[in-house]
Tab-separated table of C-alpha atoms in Angstrom:
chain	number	residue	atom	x	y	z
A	1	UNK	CA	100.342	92.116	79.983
A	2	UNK	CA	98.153	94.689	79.032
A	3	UNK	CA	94.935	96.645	81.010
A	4	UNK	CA	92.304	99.358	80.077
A	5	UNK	CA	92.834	102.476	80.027
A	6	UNK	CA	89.840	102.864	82.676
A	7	UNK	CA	91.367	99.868	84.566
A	8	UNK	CA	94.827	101.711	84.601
A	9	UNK	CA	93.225	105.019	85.911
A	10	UNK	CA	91.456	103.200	88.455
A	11	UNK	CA	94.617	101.503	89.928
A	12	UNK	CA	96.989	104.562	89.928
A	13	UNK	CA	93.842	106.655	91.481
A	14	UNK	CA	93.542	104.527	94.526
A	15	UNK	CA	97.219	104.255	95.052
A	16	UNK	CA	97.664	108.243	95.391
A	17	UNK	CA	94.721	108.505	97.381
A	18	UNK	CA	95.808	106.020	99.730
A	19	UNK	CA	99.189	107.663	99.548
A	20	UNK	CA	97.453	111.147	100.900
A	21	UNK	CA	96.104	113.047	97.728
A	22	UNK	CA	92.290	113.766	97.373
A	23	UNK	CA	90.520	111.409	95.107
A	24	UNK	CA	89.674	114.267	92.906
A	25	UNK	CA	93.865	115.414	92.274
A	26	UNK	CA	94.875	111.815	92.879
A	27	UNK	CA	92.352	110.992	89.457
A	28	UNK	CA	93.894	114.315	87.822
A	29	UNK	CA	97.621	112.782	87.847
A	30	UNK	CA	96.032	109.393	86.583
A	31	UNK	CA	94.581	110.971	83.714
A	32	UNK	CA	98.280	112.477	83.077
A	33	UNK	CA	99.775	109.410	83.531
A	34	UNK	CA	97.546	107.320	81.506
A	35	UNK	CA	97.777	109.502	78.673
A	36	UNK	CA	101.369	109.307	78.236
A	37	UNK	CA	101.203	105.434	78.702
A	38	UNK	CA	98.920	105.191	75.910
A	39	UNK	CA	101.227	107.443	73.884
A	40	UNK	CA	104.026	105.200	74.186
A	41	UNK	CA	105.766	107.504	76.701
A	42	UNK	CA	106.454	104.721	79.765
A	43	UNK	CA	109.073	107.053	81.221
A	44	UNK	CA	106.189	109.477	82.465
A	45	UNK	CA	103.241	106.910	83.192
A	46	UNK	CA	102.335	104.470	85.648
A	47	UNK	CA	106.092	103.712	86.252
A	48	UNK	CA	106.059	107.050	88.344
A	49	UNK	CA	103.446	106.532	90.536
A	50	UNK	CA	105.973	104.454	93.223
A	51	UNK	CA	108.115	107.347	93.584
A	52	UNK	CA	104.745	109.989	93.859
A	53	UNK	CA	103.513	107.757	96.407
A	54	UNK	CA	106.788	108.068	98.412
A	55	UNK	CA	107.010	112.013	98.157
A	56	UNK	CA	103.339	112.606	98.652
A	57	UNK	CA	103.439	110.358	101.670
A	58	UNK	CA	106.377	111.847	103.021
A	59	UNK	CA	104.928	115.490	102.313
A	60	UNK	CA	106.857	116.734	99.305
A	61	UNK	CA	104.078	117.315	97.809
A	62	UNK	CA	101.436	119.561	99.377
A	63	UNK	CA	98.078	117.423	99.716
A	64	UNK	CA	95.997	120.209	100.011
A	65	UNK	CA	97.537	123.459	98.126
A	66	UNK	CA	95.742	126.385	98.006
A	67	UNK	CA	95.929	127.358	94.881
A	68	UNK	CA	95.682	131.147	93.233
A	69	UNK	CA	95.463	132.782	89.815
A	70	UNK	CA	96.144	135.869	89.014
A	71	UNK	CA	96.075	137.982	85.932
A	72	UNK	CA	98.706	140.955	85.622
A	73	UNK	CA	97.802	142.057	82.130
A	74	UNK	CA	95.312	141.267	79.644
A	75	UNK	CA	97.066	138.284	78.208
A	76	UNK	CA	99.070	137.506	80.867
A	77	UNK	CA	98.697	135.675	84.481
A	78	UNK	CA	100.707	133.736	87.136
A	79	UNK	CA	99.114	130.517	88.511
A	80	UNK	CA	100.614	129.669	92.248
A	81	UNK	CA	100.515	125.863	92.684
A	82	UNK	CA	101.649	125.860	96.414
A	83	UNK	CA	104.037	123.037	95.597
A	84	UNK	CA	101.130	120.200	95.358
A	85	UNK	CA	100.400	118.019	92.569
A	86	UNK	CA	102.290	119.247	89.444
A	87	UNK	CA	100.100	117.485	87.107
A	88	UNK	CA	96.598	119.317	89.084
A	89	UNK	CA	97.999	122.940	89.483
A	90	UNK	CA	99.593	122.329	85.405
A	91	UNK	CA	96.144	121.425	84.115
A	92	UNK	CA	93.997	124.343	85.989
A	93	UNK	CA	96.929	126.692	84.528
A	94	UNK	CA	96.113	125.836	81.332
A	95	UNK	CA	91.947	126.059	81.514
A	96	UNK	CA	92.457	129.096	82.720
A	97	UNK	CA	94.589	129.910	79.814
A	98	UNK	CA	92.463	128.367	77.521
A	99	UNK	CA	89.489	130.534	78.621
A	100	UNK	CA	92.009	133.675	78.467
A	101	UNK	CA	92.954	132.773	74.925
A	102	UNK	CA	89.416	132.594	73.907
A	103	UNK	CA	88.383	135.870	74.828
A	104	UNK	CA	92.259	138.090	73.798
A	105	UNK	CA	93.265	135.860	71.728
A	106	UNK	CA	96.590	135.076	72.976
A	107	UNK	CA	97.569	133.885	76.956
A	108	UNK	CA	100.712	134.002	78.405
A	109	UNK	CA	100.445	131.800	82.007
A	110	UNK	CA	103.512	131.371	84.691
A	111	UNK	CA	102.916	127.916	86.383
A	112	UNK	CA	104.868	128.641	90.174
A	113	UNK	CA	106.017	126.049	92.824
A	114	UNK	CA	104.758	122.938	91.658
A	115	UNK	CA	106.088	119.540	91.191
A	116	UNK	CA	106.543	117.158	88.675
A	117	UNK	CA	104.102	117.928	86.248
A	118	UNK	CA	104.186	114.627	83.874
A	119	UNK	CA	103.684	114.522	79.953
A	120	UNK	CA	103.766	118.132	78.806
A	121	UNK	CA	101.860	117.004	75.346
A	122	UNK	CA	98.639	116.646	77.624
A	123	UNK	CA	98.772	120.424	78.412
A	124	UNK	CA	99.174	121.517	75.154
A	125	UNK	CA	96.653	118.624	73.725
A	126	UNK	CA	93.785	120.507	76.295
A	127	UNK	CA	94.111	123.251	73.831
A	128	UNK	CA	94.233	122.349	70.622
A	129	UNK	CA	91.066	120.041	71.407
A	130	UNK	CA	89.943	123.843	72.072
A	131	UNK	CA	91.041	124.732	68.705
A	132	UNK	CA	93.999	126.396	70.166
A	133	UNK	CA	97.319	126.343	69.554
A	134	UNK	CA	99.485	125.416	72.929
A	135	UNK	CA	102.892	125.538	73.652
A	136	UNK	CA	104.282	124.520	77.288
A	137	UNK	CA	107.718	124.609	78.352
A	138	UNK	CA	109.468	123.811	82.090
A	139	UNK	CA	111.976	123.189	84.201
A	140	UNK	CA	113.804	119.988	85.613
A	141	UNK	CA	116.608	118.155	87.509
A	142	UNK	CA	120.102	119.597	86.775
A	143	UNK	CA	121.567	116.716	84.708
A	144	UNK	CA	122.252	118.095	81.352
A	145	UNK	CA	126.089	119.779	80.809
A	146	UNK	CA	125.812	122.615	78.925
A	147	UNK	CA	127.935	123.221	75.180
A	148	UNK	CA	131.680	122.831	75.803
A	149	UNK	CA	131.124	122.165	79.734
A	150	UNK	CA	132.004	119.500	81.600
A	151	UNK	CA	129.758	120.183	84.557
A	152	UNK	CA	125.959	119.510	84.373
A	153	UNK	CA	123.883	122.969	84.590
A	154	UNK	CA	120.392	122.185	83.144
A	155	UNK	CA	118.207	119.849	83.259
A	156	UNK	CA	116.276	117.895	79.890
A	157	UNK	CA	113.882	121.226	80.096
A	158	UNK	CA	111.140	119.766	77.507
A	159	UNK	CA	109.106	121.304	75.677
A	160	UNK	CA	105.715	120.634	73.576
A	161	UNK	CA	103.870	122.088	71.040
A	162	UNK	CA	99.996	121.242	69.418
A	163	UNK	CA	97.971	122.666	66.866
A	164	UNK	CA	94.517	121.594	66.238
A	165	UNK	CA	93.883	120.125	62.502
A	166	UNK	CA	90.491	118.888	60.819
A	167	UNK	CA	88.297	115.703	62.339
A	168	UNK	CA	90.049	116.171	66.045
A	169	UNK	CA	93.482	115.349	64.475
A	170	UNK	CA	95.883	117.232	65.769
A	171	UNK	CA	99.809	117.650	65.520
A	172	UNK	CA	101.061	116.804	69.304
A	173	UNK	CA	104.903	117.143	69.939
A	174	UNK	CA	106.615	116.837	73.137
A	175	UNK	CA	110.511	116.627	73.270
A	176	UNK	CA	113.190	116.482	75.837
A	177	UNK	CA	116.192	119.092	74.840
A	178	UNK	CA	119.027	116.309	75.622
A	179	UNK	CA	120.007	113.695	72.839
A	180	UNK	CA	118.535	110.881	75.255
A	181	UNK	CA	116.333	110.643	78.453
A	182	UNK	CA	118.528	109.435	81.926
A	183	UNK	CA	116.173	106.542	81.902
A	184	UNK	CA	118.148	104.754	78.790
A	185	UNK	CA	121.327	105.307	81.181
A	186	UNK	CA	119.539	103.149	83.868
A	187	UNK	CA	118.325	100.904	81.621
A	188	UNK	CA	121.585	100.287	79.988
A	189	UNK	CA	123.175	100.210	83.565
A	190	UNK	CA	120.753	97.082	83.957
A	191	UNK	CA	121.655	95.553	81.282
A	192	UNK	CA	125.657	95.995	81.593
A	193	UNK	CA	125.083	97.433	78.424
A	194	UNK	CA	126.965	100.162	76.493
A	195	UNK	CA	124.910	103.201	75.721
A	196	UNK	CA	124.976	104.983	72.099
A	197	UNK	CA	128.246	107.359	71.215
A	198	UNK	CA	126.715	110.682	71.734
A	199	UNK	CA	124.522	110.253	74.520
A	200	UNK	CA	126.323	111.795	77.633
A	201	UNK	CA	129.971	112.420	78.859
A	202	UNK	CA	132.328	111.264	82.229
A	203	UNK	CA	133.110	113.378	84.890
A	204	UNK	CA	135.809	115.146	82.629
A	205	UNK	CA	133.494	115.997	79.994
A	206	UNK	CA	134.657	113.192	77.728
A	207	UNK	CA	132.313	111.545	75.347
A	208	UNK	CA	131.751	108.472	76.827
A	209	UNK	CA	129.450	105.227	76.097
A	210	UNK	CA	129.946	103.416	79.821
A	211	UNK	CA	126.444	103.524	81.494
A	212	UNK	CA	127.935	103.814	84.721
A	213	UNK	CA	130.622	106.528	84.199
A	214	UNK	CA	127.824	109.195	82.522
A	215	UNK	CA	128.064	111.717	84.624
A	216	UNK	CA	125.847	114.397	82.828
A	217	UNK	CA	124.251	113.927	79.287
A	218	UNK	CA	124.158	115.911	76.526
A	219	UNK	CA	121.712	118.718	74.969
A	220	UNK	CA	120.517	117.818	71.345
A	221	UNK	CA	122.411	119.197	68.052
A	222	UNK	CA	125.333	121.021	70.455
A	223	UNK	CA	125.176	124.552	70.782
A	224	UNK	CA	121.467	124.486	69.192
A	225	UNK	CA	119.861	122.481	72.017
A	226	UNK	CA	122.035	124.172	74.447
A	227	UNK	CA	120.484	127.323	73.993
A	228	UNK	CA	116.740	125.514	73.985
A	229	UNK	CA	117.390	124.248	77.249
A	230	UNK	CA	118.735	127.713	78.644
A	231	UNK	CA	115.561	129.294	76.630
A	232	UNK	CA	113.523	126.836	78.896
A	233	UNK	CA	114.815	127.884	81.821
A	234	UNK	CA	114.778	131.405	81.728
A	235	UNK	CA	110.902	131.000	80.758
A	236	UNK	CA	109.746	128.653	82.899
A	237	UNK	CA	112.063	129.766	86.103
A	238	UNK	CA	114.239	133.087	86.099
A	239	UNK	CA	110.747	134.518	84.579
A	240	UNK	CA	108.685	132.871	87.482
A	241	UNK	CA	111.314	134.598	90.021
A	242	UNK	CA	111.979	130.561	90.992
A	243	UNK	CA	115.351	128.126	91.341
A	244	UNK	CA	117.141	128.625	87.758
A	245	UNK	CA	119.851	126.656	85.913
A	246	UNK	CA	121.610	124.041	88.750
A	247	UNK	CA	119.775	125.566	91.109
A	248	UNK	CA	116.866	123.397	90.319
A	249	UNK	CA	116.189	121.553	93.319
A	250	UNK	CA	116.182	117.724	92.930
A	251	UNK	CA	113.800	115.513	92.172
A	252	UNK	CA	115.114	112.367	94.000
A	253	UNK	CA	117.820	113.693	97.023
A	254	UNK	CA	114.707	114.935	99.550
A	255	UNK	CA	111.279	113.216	99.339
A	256	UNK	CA	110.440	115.766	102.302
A	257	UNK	CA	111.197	119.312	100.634
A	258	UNK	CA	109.163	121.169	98.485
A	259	UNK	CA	110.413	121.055	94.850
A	260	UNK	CA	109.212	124.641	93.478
A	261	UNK	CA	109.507	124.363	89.475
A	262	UNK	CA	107.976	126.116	86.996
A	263	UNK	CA	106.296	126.329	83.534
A	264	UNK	CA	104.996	128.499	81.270
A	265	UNK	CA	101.848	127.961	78.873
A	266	UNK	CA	101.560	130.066	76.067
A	267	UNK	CA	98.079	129.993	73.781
A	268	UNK	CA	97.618	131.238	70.818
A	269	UNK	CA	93.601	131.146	69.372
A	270	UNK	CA	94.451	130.895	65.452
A	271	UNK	CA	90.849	132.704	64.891
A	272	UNK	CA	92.422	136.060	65.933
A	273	UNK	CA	94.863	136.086	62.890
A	274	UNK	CA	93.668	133.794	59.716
A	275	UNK	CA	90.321	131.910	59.145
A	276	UNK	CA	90.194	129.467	61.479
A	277	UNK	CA	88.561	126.184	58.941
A	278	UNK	CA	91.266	127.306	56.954
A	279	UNK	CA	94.074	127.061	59.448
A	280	UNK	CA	93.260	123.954	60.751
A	281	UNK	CA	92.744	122.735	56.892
A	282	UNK	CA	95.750	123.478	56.361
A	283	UNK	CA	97.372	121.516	59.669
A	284	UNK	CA	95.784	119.066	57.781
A	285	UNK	CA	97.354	119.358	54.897
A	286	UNK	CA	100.404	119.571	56.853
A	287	UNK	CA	99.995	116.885	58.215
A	288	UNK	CA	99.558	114.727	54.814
A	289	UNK	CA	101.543	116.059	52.780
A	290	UNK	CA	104.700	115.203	55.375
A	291	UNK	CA	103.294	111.514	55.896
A	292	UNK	CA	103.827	111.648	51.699
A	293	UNK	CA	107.012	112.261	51.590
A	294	UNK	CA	108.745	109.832	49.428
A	295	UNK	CA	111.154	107.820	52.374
A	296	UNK	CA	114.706	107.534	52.204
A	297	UNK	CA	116.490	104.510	51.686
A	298	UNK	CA	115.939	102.370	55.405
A	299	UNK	CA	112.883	103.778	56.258
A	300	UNK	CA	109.414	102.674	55.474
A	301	UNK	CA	107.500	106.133	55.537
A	302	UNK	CA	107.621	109.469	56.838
A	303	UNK	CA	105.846	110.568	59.993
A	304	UNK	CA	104.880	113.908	60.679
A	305	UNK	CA	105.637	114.784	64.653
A	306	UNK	CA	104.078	112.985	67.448
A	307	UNK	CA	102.595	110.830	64.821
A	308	UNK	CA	103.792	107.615	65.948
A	309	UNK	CA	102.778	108.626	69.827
A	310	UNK	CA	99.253	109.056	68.305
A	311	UNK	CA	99.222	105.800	66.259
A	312	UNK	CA	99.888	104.136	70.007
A	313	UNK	CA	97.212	105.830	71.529
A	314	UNK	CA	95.116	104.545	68.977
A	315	UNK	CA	96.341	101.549	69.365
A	316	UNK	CA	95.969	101.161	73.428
A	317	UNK	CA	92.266	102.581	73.311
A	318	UNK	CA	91.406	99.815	70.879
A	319	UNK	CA	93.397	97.032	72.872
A	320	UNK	CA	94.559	97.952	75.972
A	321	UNK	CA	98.159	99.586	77.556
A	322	UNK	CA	101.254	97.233	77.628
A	323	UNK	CA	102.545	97.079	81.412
A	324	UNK	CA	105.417	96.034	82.638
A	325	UNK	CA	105.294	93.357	85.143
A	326	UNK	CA	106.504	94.834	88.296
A	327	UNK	CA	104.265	98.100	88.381
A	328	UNK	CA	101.361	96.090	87.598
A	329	UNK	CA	101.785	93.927	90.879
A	330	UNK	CA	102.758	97.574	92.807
A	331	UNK	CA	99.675	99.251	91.598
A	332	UNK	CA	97.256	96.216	93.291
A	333	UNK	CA	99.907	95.210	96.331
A	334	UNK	CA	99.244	97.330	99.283
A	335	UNK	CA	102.547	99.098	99.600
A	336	UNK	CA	102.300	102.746	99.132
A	337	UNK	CA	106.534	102.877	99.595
A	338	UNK	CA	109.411	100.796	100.416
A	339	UNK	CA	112.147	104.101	101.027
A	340	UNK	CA	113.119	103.152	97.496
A	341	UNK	CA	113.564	106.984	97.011
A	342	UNK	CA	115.595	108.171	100.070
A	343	UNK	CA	118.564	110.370	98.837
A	344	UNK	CA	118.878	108.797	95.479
A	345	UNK	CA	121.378	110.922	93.260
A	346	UNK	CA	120.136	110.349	89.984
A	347	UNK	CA	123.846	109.881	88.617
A	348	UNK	CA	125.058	107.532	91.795
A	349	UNK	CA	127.114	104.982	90.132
């Protein structure tokens, strides 16, 4: 079935509210979530509104943070999110950047003890809509082994990157730094399907394509993601003077503990090193001359980044966001949380 995008934000609004946020943070993590529905990204949209609910409600997440910004240097500041909505304390972090950016032309901005902040391309999206160039990194669960180990260290530590380009089209990529997201694991699990050689290894560290033997996946391109994810979470946490590496507290085992994470905006105002008309002229041409690109043999065209996530947001503004079945009917029943949640190891077999 498919909803508005109005109807959608509507539905996950009253849920958090009713599950203890304000109506004003409980809209700001509908917004998030909407936007990465209508992207295509299901993993961080409405489907994550049961478990919010359950944490919020449980007081995982702080309903009423007190929130602070400082600056400690001309370009740079540390936003303290008091551990209550990621997606509220992540957005404020970056206006604040944005504004910062404006005026020095560059702003470096430590996001502290939040939780789950949601879709990083929204973030970075904020700024290029300011003609800005954004780049947002952080931290998450410990599920990821690193190069040559067999034991999981990081977590899928994603990062996202925009840059604003002529007619408010701009280049929007967000990526995970493991081969595959956890939720294909679950998914295959449903299925009592096989997963994809590649994806994740056993408790050995053997390659392994059993859904229910993965016991940590894998980072992207070996070694080279590896060192992404470790790049992530020395930015976004050893930086911050928060959790680091396995350390990482998780985001499923205690509904009742704060989750202190962290991320890191960095934005850049192209104006304060080239033209800007001509930069963003020549995102554009960027941006065409890759979608140009005679394909290879298999493939109909070539997309530049984030292009096909933009092509479904198009899409879903003009006819609506595809929904699955069973978070429909949990966004309009009245139950805020069945203990779905309670001590859930995201790798329990």
């Amino acid at each position: 079935m498919k909803v508005t995008k109005q109807e959608l934000e509507n539905l996950i609004t009253t849920k958090l509210h009713r599950a203890g946020l304000t109506e004003k943070h409980a809209a700001v993590v509908a917004d998030v979530l909407v936007h990465a529905d209508a992207r295509g990204v299901h993993s961080h949209g409405a489907m994550r509104v049961e478990y919010y609910a359950e944490r919020i409600s449980k007081g995982g997440t702080n309903t009423k943070p007190n929130f602070t910004f400082e600056k400690t240097g001309p370009c740079s500041a540390v936003f303290d999110g008091d551990n209550g909505a990621g997606h509220v304390a992540a957005k404020q972090a970056m206006e604040e950047a944005i504004q910062m950016a404006k005026e020095t032309g560059i702003a470096v901005v430590g996001v502290r003890r939040i939780g789950h902040s949601g879709s990083l391309s929204y973030y970075v999206e904020m700024a290029a809509k300011e003609n800005l160039i954004g780049l947002s990194v952080c931290q998450s669960d410990p599920m990821v082994v690193p190069y040559g180990g067999a034991e999981p260290y990081y977590g899928t530590n994603p990062i996202a990157f925009a840059a604003p380009g002529n007619n408010g089209e701009n280049i929007i990529f967000d990526m995970a730094t493991t081969v595959q997201a956890w939720g294909k694991v679950l998914h295959a699990r449903s299925k009592n399907a096989p997963i994809e050689e590649g994806w994740a290894v056993d408790k050995n560290g053997e390659p392994t394509t059993n859904p229910f033997k993965v016991n940590a996946l894998l980072p992207i391109a070996g070694p080279k993601g590896y060192g992404l994810m470790m790049m992530v979470d020395i930015l976004s946490g050893v930086l911050l003077g928060l959790p680091f590496g396995n350390r990482v507290t998780s985001m499923y085992h205690d509904l009742t503990e704060d989750r202190n994470l962290g991320q890191l905006h960095i934005v850049i105002n192209p104006a304060f090193f080239t033209s800007l008309p001509k930069f963003k002229e020549n995102i554009a041409t960027t941006m065409s001359d890759l979608t140009n690109i005679k394909p290879a043999p298999g493939f109909d065209q070539v997309f530049y980044p984030g292009q096909i996530n933009t092509i479904s947001e198009i899409e879903s503004n003009q006819n609506g966001i595809e929904m699955v079945d069973e978070v429909y009917q949990y966004l309009i029943s009245d139950v805020i949380h069945n203990n779905s949640y309670d001590h859930k190891d995201p790798f329990a077999k």
